[in-house]
Amino acid sequence: MSTFQAPKGTYDLIPPDSAKFLAVREAISAPLKSSGYGYIETPGFEDVELFARGVGESTDIVTKEMYAFETKGGDRLALRPEGTASVLRAALEANLHRLGNLPVKLWYSGSYYRYERPQKGRYRHFSQVGAEAIGAEDPALDAELIILADQAYRSLGLSRFRILLNSLGDKECRPVYRDALQDFLRGLDLDEDTRRRIEINPLRVLDDKRPEVQKQLVGAPMLRDYLCDACKAYHEEVRVLLTAAGVAFEDDEKLVRGLDYYTRTTFEFVHDGLGSQSAVGGGGRYDGLSEMIGGPALPSVGWALGVDRTVLALEAEGIELELPATTSVFAVPLGEEARRVLFALVTELRRAGVATDFSYGGKGLKGAMKSANRSGARYTLVAGERDLAEGVVQLKDMESGEQSPVALTAVLDELRARLA
Ligand code: AMP
């Protein structure tokens, strides 16, 4: 038998740490749920074309990182590398945009897959919680999403993160800038791969981390100087609304992000305690995506926050989430008859909403009390034959160590009162 090992670039969520992941998902989705976003769930895989057209043929995500495969039936599918294209596809399929209530606001949570070089904070399977607001062009919507992400991180106690903000222009001004940038880049001394990138996606060259490339980029035309008046006004309004909401951000003209579909507002949340994989979340406006995948014009904006990296950010800041113990009451029977009686009591307590667990496997008192301790339960119920004869169970407070008999019929009320 070989070792029990998760595939390269993946890891399992196991108790007790897995509770942190659930809490992070909950914390990120809570502000969305109370801001008009409805939950959407799409398949883990889609037609490979959706991502090729949506995310972009020239992106690393599509060319290098996609888990694409052919099914036995001959369909070309890919495990989803991101959420936006799928969510938009689903919204179009269900005609949500035709119900007359734009924007369609949706949130989602799930697994995503990219064949990347694994390292801390970068996995081949990872989790995101995301939000999309489809079918409205309104700077307040861009601001809303950034504010809600900020609120989510803050509700977790995070503070060492920064918001980087940029505008990528629209279909009027970006092509003009693109031409100017290409002219500039073609004059530089760059390797074959990068030269190819100039032709396909020149903005990504600005993102090149290599110092020898960065050195040559000094003096490159900047998008800011090419934004049309409409884009400038739109971006300014987003900035004003964020500032009014007390959400601090940094203008980052080099923020282009790795997906082709962004227009106008783009943003990234970076955390300063995470080393090289510092982006904990990001998003932006994608006014042209719907048309790129064959739909009508639907200006939209969204983000995705990484659950894995948010958990790492919590660790980097030394934040311990206050996670309530999962078990409140632990029942320990002594003997066969007590086992039946206590098991019935456990079922009753559970049905009444009290988180209860039971000592299984016929353990003796010592072993059973050890399990009770490990469960984190505040109260233990112990009963043997003598107790049953008297119609009572022993209720032990695991914090104070105090123990007292309680009538079987009164256990639920007593526990409710104590746990309240
Ligand atoms: P993206 O879809 O690339 O904009 O990524 C959004 C967020 O998802 C990032 O900020 C990360 O937090 C997370 N993320 C993206 N790729 C990975 C990965 N390979 N491993 C872990 N988290 C990731």
Tab-separated table of C-alpha atoms and ligand atoms in Angstrom:
chain	number	residue	atom	x	y	z
A	1	MET	CA	0.000	0.000	0.000
A	2	SER	CA	1.446	3.369	-0.957
A	3	THR	CA	1.263	6.366	1.342
A	4	PHE	CA	-1.964	8.220	1.996
A	5	GLN	CA	-1.164	11.451	0.275
A	6	ALA	CA	-3.354	14.111	-1.302
A	7	PRO	CA	-2.370	14.961	-4.903
A	8	LYS	CA	0.449	17.458	-5.416
A	9	GLY	CA	-0.587	21.042	-4.810
A	10	THR	CA	-3.648	20.070	-2.776
A	11	TYR	CA	-4.353	19.589	0.896
A	12	ASP	CA	-7.216	18.379	3.029
A	13	LEU	CA	-9.245	20.436	5.424
A	14	ILE	CA	-9.488	18.482	8.627
A	15	PRO	CA	-10.814	19.207	12.102
A	16	PRO	CA	-10.173	21.285	14.071
A	17	ASP	CA	-8.612	23.609	11.448
A	18	SER	CA	-11.419	23.006	8.963
A	19	ALA	CA	-13.717	24.988	11.264
A	20	LYS	CA	-11.616	28.049	10.463
A	21	PHE	CA	-12.299	27.625	6.754
A	22	LEU	CA	-16.025	27.386	7.366
A	23	ALA	CA	-15.876	30.496	9.527
A	24	VAL	CA	-13.959	32.395	6.830
A	25	ARG	CA	-16.473	31.403	4.150
A	26	GLU	CA	-19.259	32.472	6.459
A	27	ALA	CA	-17.584	35.795	7.278
A	28	ILE	CA	-17.006	36.625	3.619
A	29	SER	CA	-20.521	35.728	2.546
A	30	ALA	CA	-22.347	37.386	5.469
A	31	PRO	CA	-22.065	40.978	4.179
A	32	LEU	CA	-23.156	39.807	0.709
A	33	LYS	CA	-26.220	38.019	2.031
A	34	SER	CA	-27.354	41.171	3.762
A	35	SER	CA	-26.732	43.338	0.699
A	36	GLY	CA	-29.086	41.746	-1.790
A	37	TYR	CA	-26.812	39.029	-3.208
A	38	GLY	CA	-28.458	35.649	-3.849
A	39	TYR	CA	-26.591	32.360	-3.670
A	40	ILE	CA	-25.656	30.635	-6.922
A	41	GLU	CA	-23.954	27.299	-7.461
A	42	THR	CA	-22.638	26.147	-10.820
A	43	PRO	CA	-20.946	22.891	-11.898
A	44	GLY	CA	-17.295	22.250	-11.095
A	45	PHE	CA	-16.584	21.959	-14.810
A	46	GLU	CA	-17.711	23.733	-17.952
A	47	ASP	CA	-17.214	23.601	-21.671
A	48	VAL	CA	-13.555	24.499	-22.177
A	49	GLU	CA	-14.588	27.159	-24.705
A	50	LEU	CA	-16.336	29.188	-22.023
A	51	PHE	CA	-13.033	29.803	-20.261
A	52	ALA	CA	-11.024	30.171	-23.460
A	53	ARG	CA	-13.368	32.915	-24.646
A	54	GLY	CA	-14.216	34.316	-21.236
A	55	VAL	CA	-10.972	34.310	-19.293
A	56	GLY	CA	-8.897	34.890	-22.430
A	57	GLU	CA	-6.948	32.762	-24.909
A	58	SER	CA	-3.719	34.536	-24.069
A	59	THR	CA	-3.839	34.265	-20.299
A	60	ASP	CA	-1.670	31.926	-18.258
A	61	ILE	CA	-4.833	30.559	-16.714
A	62	VAL	CA	-6.101	29.276	-20.051
A	63	THR	CA	-2.847	28.414	-21.820
A	64	LYS	CA	-0.961	26.778	-18.970
A	65	GLU	CA	-3.081	26.224	-15.920
A	66	MET	CA	-6.375	24.758	-17.013
A	67	TYR	CA	-7.351	21.187	-16.226
A	68	ALA	CA	-8.889	20.498	-19.616
A	69	PHE	CA	-9.979	17.041	-20.678
A	70	GLU	CA	-12.109	15.147	-23.107
A	71	THR	CA	-14.962	13.064	-21.762
A	72	LYS	CA	-15.781	9.553	-22.914
A	73	GLY	CA	-18.593	11.149	-24.897
A	74	GLY	CA	-16.152	13.453	-26.674
A	75	ASP	CA	-17.037	16.704	-24.883
A	76	ARG	CA	-14.167	19.098	-24.251
A	77	LEU	CA	-14.493	20.245	-20.657
A	78	ALA	CA	-12.327	21.992	-18.101
A	79	LEU	CA	-12.371	22.097	-14.319
A	80	ARG	CA	-13.297	25.671	-13.511
A	81	PRO	CA	-10.241	27.865	-12.925
A	82	GLU	CA	-12.352	30.798	-11.724
A	83	GLY	CA	-15.966	31.674	-11.060
A	84	THR	CA	-17.019	34.685	-13.095
A	85	ALA	CA	-17.419	33.098	-16.526
A	86	SER	CA	-19.504	30.233	-15.099
A	87	VAL	CA	-21.744	32.520	-13.072
A	88	LEU	CA	-22.366	34.764	-16.058
A	89	ARG	CA	-23.054	31.731	-18.241
A	90	ALA	CA	-25.575	30.440	-15.688
A	91	ALA	CA	-27.265	33.837	-15.345
A	92	LEU	CA	-27.631	34.079	-19.120
A	93	GLU	CA	-28.901	30.526	-19.383
A	94	ALA	CA	-31.572	31.191	-16.740
A	95	ASN	CA	-32.379	34.578	-18.312
A	96	LEU	CA	-31.892	36.271	-14.962
A	97	HIS	CA	-30.971	39.445	-16.822
A	98	ARG	CA	-34.380	39.511	-18.509
A	99	LEU	CA	-36.399	39.447	-15.315
A	100	GLY	CA	-36.257	43.220	-15.238
A	101	ASN	CA	-34.359	43.565	-12.026
A	102	LEU	CA	-30.850	44.674	-12.861
A	103	PRO	CA	-28.280	44.348	-11.543
A	104	VAL	CA	-28.548	40.630	-10.886
A	105	LYS	CA	-26.517	40.221	-7.700
A	106	LEU	CA	-25.103	36.783	-6.988
A	107	TRP	CA	-22.612	35.238	-4.588
A	108	TYR	CA	-20.933	31.845	-4.675
A	109	SER	CA	-18.474	29.673	-2.796
A	110	GLY	CA	-16.560	26.709	-4.064
A	111	SER	CA	-13.473	24.923	-5.335
A	112	TYR	CA	-11.339	26.140	-8.226
A	113	TYR	CA	-8.528	24.396	-10.061
A	114	ARG	CA	-5.353	25.694	-11.652
A	115	TYR	CA	-2.337	23.689	-12.661
A	116	GLU	CA	0.161	26.029	-11.022
A	117	ARG	CA	3.569	25.533	-9.489
A	118	PRO	CA	2.577	24.847	-5.895
A	119	GLN	CA	4.010	26.887	-3.056
A	120	LYS	CA	2.737	28.360	0.171
A	121	GLY	CA	-0.516	30.147	-0.654
A	122	ARG	CA	-0.618	28.780	-4.190
A	123	TYR	CA	-2.385	25.495	-4.732
A	124	ARG	CA	-3.811	23.482	-7.568
A	125	HIS	CA	-7.097	23.207	-5.757
A	126	PHE	CA	-8.233	26.233	-3.782
A	127	SER	CA	-11.410	27.856	-2.494
A	128	GLN	CA	-12.970	31.164	-3.303
A	129	VAL	CA	-16.010	33.058	-2.196
A	130	GLY	CA	-17.099	35.391	-4.944
A	131	ALA	CA	-19.701	37.986	-5.836
A	132	GLU	CA	-20.945	39.273	-9.166
A	133	ALA	CA	-23.292	42.171	-9.927
A	134	ILE	CA	-24.501	41.708	-13.468
A	135	GLY	CA	-26.124	44.190	-15.825
A	136	ALA	CA	-25.512	47.657	-14.410
A	137	GLU	CA	-22.975	50.352	-15.019
A	138	ASP	CA	-22.890	52.346	-11.837
A	139	PRO	CA	-19.815	53.383	-9.875
A	140	ALA	CA	-21.762	52.805	-6.653
A	141	LEU	CA	-21.900	49.121	-7.537
A	142	ASP	CA	-18.123	48.914	-7.923
A	143	ALA	CA	-17.778	50.764	-4.619
A	144	GLU	CA	-20.320	48.498	-2.936
A	145	LEU	CA	-18.364	45.379	-3.772
A	146	ILE	CA	-15.065	46.805	-2.552
A	147	ILE	CA	-16.712	48.036	0.641
A	148	LEU	CA	-18.294	44.613	1.288
A	149	ALA	CA	-14.963	42.823	0.833
A	150	ASP	CA	-13.339	45.300	3.191
A	151	GLN	CA	-16.144	44.693	5.680
A	152	ALA	CA	-15.678	40.923	5.383
A	153	TYR	CA	-11.944	41.081	6.088
A	154	ARG	CA	-12.452	43.482	8.974
A	155	SER	CA	-15.153	41.290	10.510
A	156	LEU	CA	-12.493	38.576	10.709
A	157	GLY	CA	-10.222	40.973	12.568
A	158	LEU	CA	-7.794	41.455	9.683
A	159	SER	CA	-6.084	44.818	9.402
A	160	ARG	CA	-2.786	44.331	7.594
A	161	PHE	CA	-4.313	44.325	4.133
A	162	ARG	CA	-4.313	47.049	1.495
A	163	ILE	CA	-6.625	47.756	-1.398
A	164	LEU	CA	-4.984	48.497	-4.739
A	165	LEU	CA	-7.196	50.288	-7.240
A	166	ASN	CA	-6.872	51.044	-10.922
A	167	SER	CA	-8.920	51.706	-14.032
A	168	LEU	CA	-8.202	49.774	-17.209
A	169	GLY	CA	-10.290	52.029	-19.450
A	170	ASP	CA	-12.997	50.843	-21.800
A	171	LYS	CA	-13.397	49.808	-25.415
A	172	GLU	CA	-12.975	53.434	-26.517
A	173	CYS	CA	-9.763	54.387	-24.814
A	174	ARG	CA	-7.987	51.137	-24.093
A	175	PRO	CA	-7.239	50.258	-27.744
A	176	VAL	CA	-5.583	53.655	-28.222
A	177	TYR	CA	-3.454	53.073	-25.168
A	178	ARG	CA	-2.719	49.521	-26.226
A	179	ASP	CA	-1.321	50.749	-29.543
A	180	ALA	CA	0.857	53.334	-27.849
A	181	LEU	CA	2.130	50.773	-25.353
A	182	GLN	CA	2.876	48.236	-28.087
A	183	ASP	CA	4.889	50.843	-30.010
A	184	PHE	CA	6.915	51.533	-26.893
A	185	LEU	CA	7.426	47.869	-25.966
A	186	ARG	CA	8.482	46.795	-29.451
A	187	GLY	CA	11.487	49.082	-29.095
A	188	LEU	CA	12.783	47.279	-26.000
A	189	ASP	CA	15.301	44.472	-25.636
A	190	LEU	CA	13.075	41.566	-24.589
A	191	ASP	CA	13.070	37.781	-24.901
A	192	GLU	CA	11.006	35.828	-27.393
A	193	ASP	CA	8.163	34.997	-24.980
A	194	THR	CA	7.758	38.555	-23.853
A	195	ARG	CA	7.828	39.828	-27.437
A	196	ARG	CA	4.967	37.492	-28.172
A	197	ARG	CA	3.099	38.818	-25.174
A	198	ILE	CA	3.465	42.369	-26.529
A	199	GLU	CA	1.344	41.332	-29.479
A	200	ILE	CA	-1.281	39.404	-27.557
A	201	ASN	CA	-1.618	41.185	-24.239
A	202	PRO	CA	0.804	44.096	-23.878
A	203	LEU	CA	-0.655	45.292	-20.574
A	204	ARG	CA	0.576	42.101	-18.942
A	205	VAL	CA	4.149	43.040	-19.809
A	206	LEU	CA	3.842	45.931	-17.357
A	207	ASP	CA	3.214	43.321	-14.706
A	208	ASP	CA	6.507	41.507	-15.406
A	209	LYS	CA	8.305	41.108	-12.107
A	210	ARG	CA	11.848	40.734	-13.519
A	211	PRO	CA	14.097	43.693	-12.653
A	212	GLU	CA	15.730	43.719	-16.118
A	213	VAL	CA	12.270	44.162	-17.637
A	214	GLN	CA	11.070	46.652	-15.042
A	215	LYS	CA	14.182	48.777	-15.690
A	216	GLN	CA	13.249	49.130	-19.338
A	217	LEU	CA	9.656	50.011	-18.531
A	218	VAL	CA	10.583	53.381	-17.067
A	219	GLY	CA	8.957	55.965	-19.307
A	220	ALA	CA	6.355	53.581	-20.706
A	221	PRO	CA	3.074	55.268	-21.620
A	222	MET	CA	0.653	55.037	-18.706
A	223	LEU	CA	-3.002	54.201	-19.102
A	224	ARG	CA	-3.956	57.067	-16.815
A	225	ASP	CA	-2.924	59.517	-19.526
A	226	TYR	CA	-5.104	57.785	-22.081
A	227	LEU	CA	-8.357	57.297	-20.134
A	228	CYS	CA	-11.318	58.883	-21.914
A	229	ASP	CA	-13.405	61.438	-20.040
A	230	ALA	CA	-16.178	58.926	-19.310
A	231	CYS	CA	-13.709	56.456	-17.772
A	232	LYS	CA	-11.998	59.188	-15.795
A	233	ALA	CA	-15.297	60.444	-14.363
A	234	TYR	CA	-16.420	56.911	-13.567
A	235	HIS	CA	-13.179	56.103	-11.776
A	236	GLU	CA	-13.249	59.345	-9.850
A	237	GLU	CA	-16.764	58.585	-8.624
A	238	VAL	CA	-15.677	55.131	-7.385
A	239	ARG	CA	-12.820	56.776	-5.502
A	240	VAL	CA	-15.117	59.413	-3.984
A	241	LEU	CA	-17.602	56.790	-2.787
A	242	LEU	CA	-14.885	54.633	-1.250
A	243	THR	CA	-13.369	57.610	0.506
A	244	ALA	CA	-16.771	58.665	1.842
A	245	ALA	CA	-17.216	55.128	3.194
A	246	GLY	CA	-13.906	55.395	5.028
A	247	VAL	CA	-12.322	52.646	2.941
A	248	ALA	CA	-8.680	53.426	2.282
A	249	PHE	CA	-7.135	52.425	-1.040
A	250	GLU	CA	-3.953	52.985	-3.015
A	251	ASP	CA	-3.943	53.948	-6.660
A	252	ASP	CA	-1.884	51.365	-8.509
A	253	GLU	CA	-1.473	52.147	-12.182
A	254	LYS	CA	0.296	48.892	-12.826
A	255	LEU	CA	-2.527	46.696	-11.584
A	256	VAL	CA	-3.721	44.789	-14.658
A	257	ARG	CA	-4.608	41.371	-13.182
A	258	GLY	CA	-4.340	38.025	-14.902
A	259	LEU	CA	-7.684	37.815	-16.633
A	260	ASP	CA	-8.474	39.454	-19.948
A	261	TYR	CA	-12.046	40.455	-19.318
A	262	TYR	CA	-11.547	43.436	-17.055
A	263	THR	CA	-12.539	46.970	-18.071
A	264	ARG	CA	-12.503	50.157	-16.025
A	265	THR	CA	-12.372	49.403	-12.294
A	266	THR	CA	-9.881	46.759	-11.199
A	267	PHE	CA	-8.771	46.141	-7.653
A	268	GLU	CA	-6.821	43.740	-5.561
A	269	PHE	CA	-6.653	43.089	-1.838
A	270	VAL	CA	-3.087	42.348	-0.793
A	271	HIS	CA	-1.951	41.207	2.619
A	272	ASP	CA	1.444	42.212	3.915
A	273	GLY	CA	2.052	39.071	5.942
A	274	LEU	CA	1.897	36.570	3.088
A	275	GLY	CA	5.184	36.884	1.211
A	276	SER	CA	5.093	36.440	-2.546
A	277	GLN	CA	1.502	35.162	-2.803
A	278	SER	CA	0.165	38.323	-1.238
A	279	ALA	CA	-3.122	38.762	-3.126
A	280	VAL	CA	-5.968	37.596	-0.903
A	281	GLY	CA	-8.651	38.681	-3.318
A	282	GLY	CA	-9.357	40.709	-6.380
A	283	GLY	CA	-11.828	41.684	-8.995
A	284	GLY	CA	-13.124	44.390	-11.211
A	285	ARG	CA	-15.553	45.448	-13.867
A	286	TYR	CA	-16.064	43.275	-16.928
A	287	ASP	CA	-18.349	45.193	-19.231
A	288	GLY	CA	-17.465	43.168	-22.325
A	289	LEU	CA	-17.482	39.624	-20.955
A	290	SER	CA	-21.103	38.824	-21.685
A	291	GLU	CA	-20.622	39.666	-25.352
A	292	MET	CA	-17.334	37.741	-25.420
A	293	ILE	CA	-19.188	34.581	-24.461
A	294	GLY	CA	-22.032	35.245	-26.893
A	295	GLY	CA	-24.505	37.115	-24.690
A	296	PRO	CA	-26.013	40.608	-24.855
A	297	ALA	CA	-24.184	43.677	-23.580
A	298	LEU	CA	-24.272	43.417	-19.800
A	299	PRO	CA	-21.876	45.665	-17.931
A	300	SER	CA	-20.950	43.908	-14.693
A	301	VAL	CA	-18.557	43.922	-11.794
A	302	GLY	CA	-17.397	41.298	-9.323
A	303	TRP	CA	-14.713	39.892	-7.101
A	304	ALA	CA	-13.383	36.632	-5.734
A	305	LEU	CA	-11.656	36.310	-2.392
A	306	GLY	CA	-9.359	33.365	-1.709
A	307	VAL	CA	-10.382	31.370	1.343
A	308	ASP	CA	-7.019	29.576	1.675
A	309	ARG	CA	-5.036	32.801	1.671
A	310	THR	CA	-7.482	34.527	3.995
A	311	VAL	CA	-6.850	31.735	6.504
A	312	LEU	CA	-3.081	32.241	6.023
A	313	ALA	CA	-3.592	35.984	6.563
A	314	LEU	CA	-5.362	35.258	9.851
A	315	GLU	CA	-2.409	33.130	10.918
A	316	ALA	CA	0.041	35.838	9.819
A	317	GLU	CA	-1.764	38.343	12.029
A	318	GLY	CA	-1.991	35.878	14.910
A	319	ILE	CA	-5.770	36.039	14.913
A	320	GLU	CA	-7.589	33.207	16.665
A	321	LEU	CA	-11.214	33.169	15.568
A	322	GLU	CA	-13.646	32.667	18.389
A	323	LEU	CA	-15.146	29.406	17.300
A	324	PRO	CA	-17.850	28.101	19.609
A	325	ALA	CA	-17.250	24.519	20.800
A	326	THR	CA	-19.175	22.228	18.526
A	327	THR	CA	-20.399	19.992	21.341
A	328	SER	CA	-22.181	21.398	24.400
A	329	VAL	CA	-23.107	18.188	26.150
A	330	PHE	CA	-21.444	14.767	26.274
A	331	ALA	CA	-23.249	11.689	27.556
A	332	VAL	CA	-21.430	8.857	29.340
A	333	PRO	CA	-23.429	5.706	30.077
A	334	LEU	CA	-22.238	3.121	32.551
A	335	GLY	CA	-23.743	-0.234	31.633
A	336	GLU	CA	-26.106	-1.604	29.026
A	337	GLU	CA	-29.355	-0.219	30.351
A	338	ALA	CA	-27.871	3.233	30.911
A	339	ARG	CA	-26.630	3.138	27.342
A	340	ARG	CA	-30.152	2.799	25.995
A	341	VAL	CA	-31.604	5.426	28.295
A	342	LEU	CA	-28.835	7.945	27.670
A	343	PHE	CA	-28.851	7.328	23.931
A	344	ALA	CA	-32.559	8.179	23.919
A	345	LEU	CA	-31.821	11.288	25.974
A	346	VAL	CA	-29.088	12.320	23.530
A	347	THR	CA	-31.552	12.020	20.652
A	348	GLU	CA	-34.080	14.133	22.560
A	349	LEU	CA	-31.485	16.810	23.333
A	350	ARG	CA	-30.318	16.915	19.727
A	351	ARG	CA	-33.859	17.245	18.448
A	352	ALA	CA	-34.296	20.137	20.851
A	353	GLY	CA	-31.235	21.811	19.339
A	354	VAL	CA	-28.651	21.066	22.026
A	355	ALA	CA	-25.326	20.013	20.469
A	356	THR	CA	-24.748	16.664	22.089
A	357	ASP	CA	-22.387	13.731	21.652
A	358	PHE	CA	-22.229	10.273	23.130
A	359	SER	CA	-19.555	7.889	24.340
A	360	TYR	CA	-19.506	5.106	21.774
A	361	GLY	CA	-17.659	1.826	21.746
A	362	GLY	CA	-18.398	0.615	25.259
A	363	LYS	CA	-15.607	2.585	26.961
A	364	GLY	CA	-15.132	2.471	30.707
A	365	LEU	CA	-15.696	5.587	32.816
A	366	LYS	CA	-12.092	6.776	32.558
A	367	GLY	CA	-11.865	6.488	28.799
A	368	ALA	CA	-15.323	7.970	28.353
A	369	MET	CA	-14.463	10.997	30.488
A	370	LYS	CA	-11.366	11.508	28.372
A	371	SER	CA	-13.580	11.634	25.274
A	372	ALA	CA	-15.901	14.054	27.051
A	373	ASN	CA	-12.930	16.317	27.774
A	374	ARG	CA	-11.687	16.181	24.199
A	375	SER	CA	-15.110	17.036	22.818
A	376	GLY	CA	-14.917	20.446	24.440
A	377	ALA	CA	-18.392	19.943	25.922
A	378	ARG	CA	-19.288	22.193	28.823
A	379	TYR	CA	-21.488	19.560	30.471
A	380	THR	CA	-21.279	15.812	30.863
A	381	LEU	CA	-24.194	13.542	31.664
A	382	VAL	CA	-23.166	10.372	33.500
A	383	ALA	CA	-25.592	7.639	34.455
A	384	GLY	CA	-25.234	4.145	35.925
A	385	GLU	CA	-27.756	1.644	37.211
A	386	ARG	CA	-28.170	3.297	40.599
A	387	ASP	CA	-28.924	6.655	38.970
A	388	LEU	CA	-31.488	5.119	36.687
A	389	ALA	CA	-33.177	3.402	39.611
A	390	GLU	CA	-33.599	6.861	41.124
A	391	GLY	CA	-34.692	8.368	37.794
A	392	VAL	CA	-31.738	10.758	37.636
A	393	VAL	CA	-28.528	11.410	35.722
A	394	GLN	CA	-25.421	13.085	37.088
A	395	LEU	CA	-24.865	16.449	35.450
A	396	LYS	CA	-21.248	17.532	35.613
A	397	ASP	CA	-20.054	21.049	34.838
A	398	MET	CA	-16.705	20.423	33.129
A	399	GLU	CA	-15.457	23.910	33.955
A	400	SER	CA	-16.133	23.981	37.693
A	401	GLY	CA	-16.026	20.205	38.181
A	402	GLU	CA	-19.288	20.388	40.148
A	403	GLN	CA	-21.664	17.494	39.805
A	404	SER	CA	-25.298	17.102	40.827
A	405	PRO	CA	-28.164	14.717	40.127
A	406	VAL	CA	-30.937	15.953	37.822
A	407	ALA	CA	-34.236	14.138	37.203
A	408	LEU	CA	-34.228	12.514	33.754
A	409	THR	CA	-37.380	14.401	32.833
A	410	ALA	CA	-35.809	17.735	33.809
A	411	VAL	CA	-32.481	17.357	32.001
A	412	LEU	CA	-33.506	19.247	28.871
A	413	ASP	CA	-34.875	22.242	30.772
A	414	GLU	CA	-31.901	22.297	33.119
A	415	LEU	CA	-29.401	22.247	30.229
A	416	ARG	CA	-31.328	24.857	28.308
A	417	ALA	CA	-31.283	27.154	31.320
A	418	ARG	CA	-27.574	26.617	31.907
A	419	LEU	CA	-26.532	26.968	28.273
A	420	ALA	CA	-28.648	30.059	27.646
B	1	AMP	P1	-8.027	35.452	-9.317
B	1	AMP	O1	-9.197	34.622	-9.711
B	1	AMP	O2	-6.756	35.014	-9.943
B	1	AMP	O3	-8.292	36.909	-9.399
B	1	AMP	O4	-7.793	35.152	-7.772
B	1	AMP	C1	-8.628	35.638	-6.755
B	1	AMP	C2	-8.111	35.123	-5.428
B	1	AMP	O5	-8.168	33.710	-5.403
B	1	AMP	C3	-6.638	35.424	-5.196
B	1	AMP	O6	-6.479	36.707	-4.638
B	1	AMP	C4	-6.250	34.339	-4.239
B	1	AMP	O7	-6.605	34.658	-2.914
B	1	AMP	C5	-7.079	33.181	-4.697
B	1	AMP	N1	-6.278	32.295	-5.567
B	1	AMP	C6	-6.105	32.364	-6.899
B	1	AMP	N2	-5.327	31.368	-7.336
B	1	AMP	C7	-4.976	30.638	-6.244
B	1	AMP	C8	-4.180	29.471	-6.029
B	1	AMP	N3	-3.585	28.834	-7.024
B	1	AMP	N4	-4.051	29.012	-4.758
B	1	AMP	C9	-4.663	29.641	-3.729
B	1	AMP	N5	-5.427	30.726	-3.875
B	1	AMP	C10	-5.590	31.240	-5.113
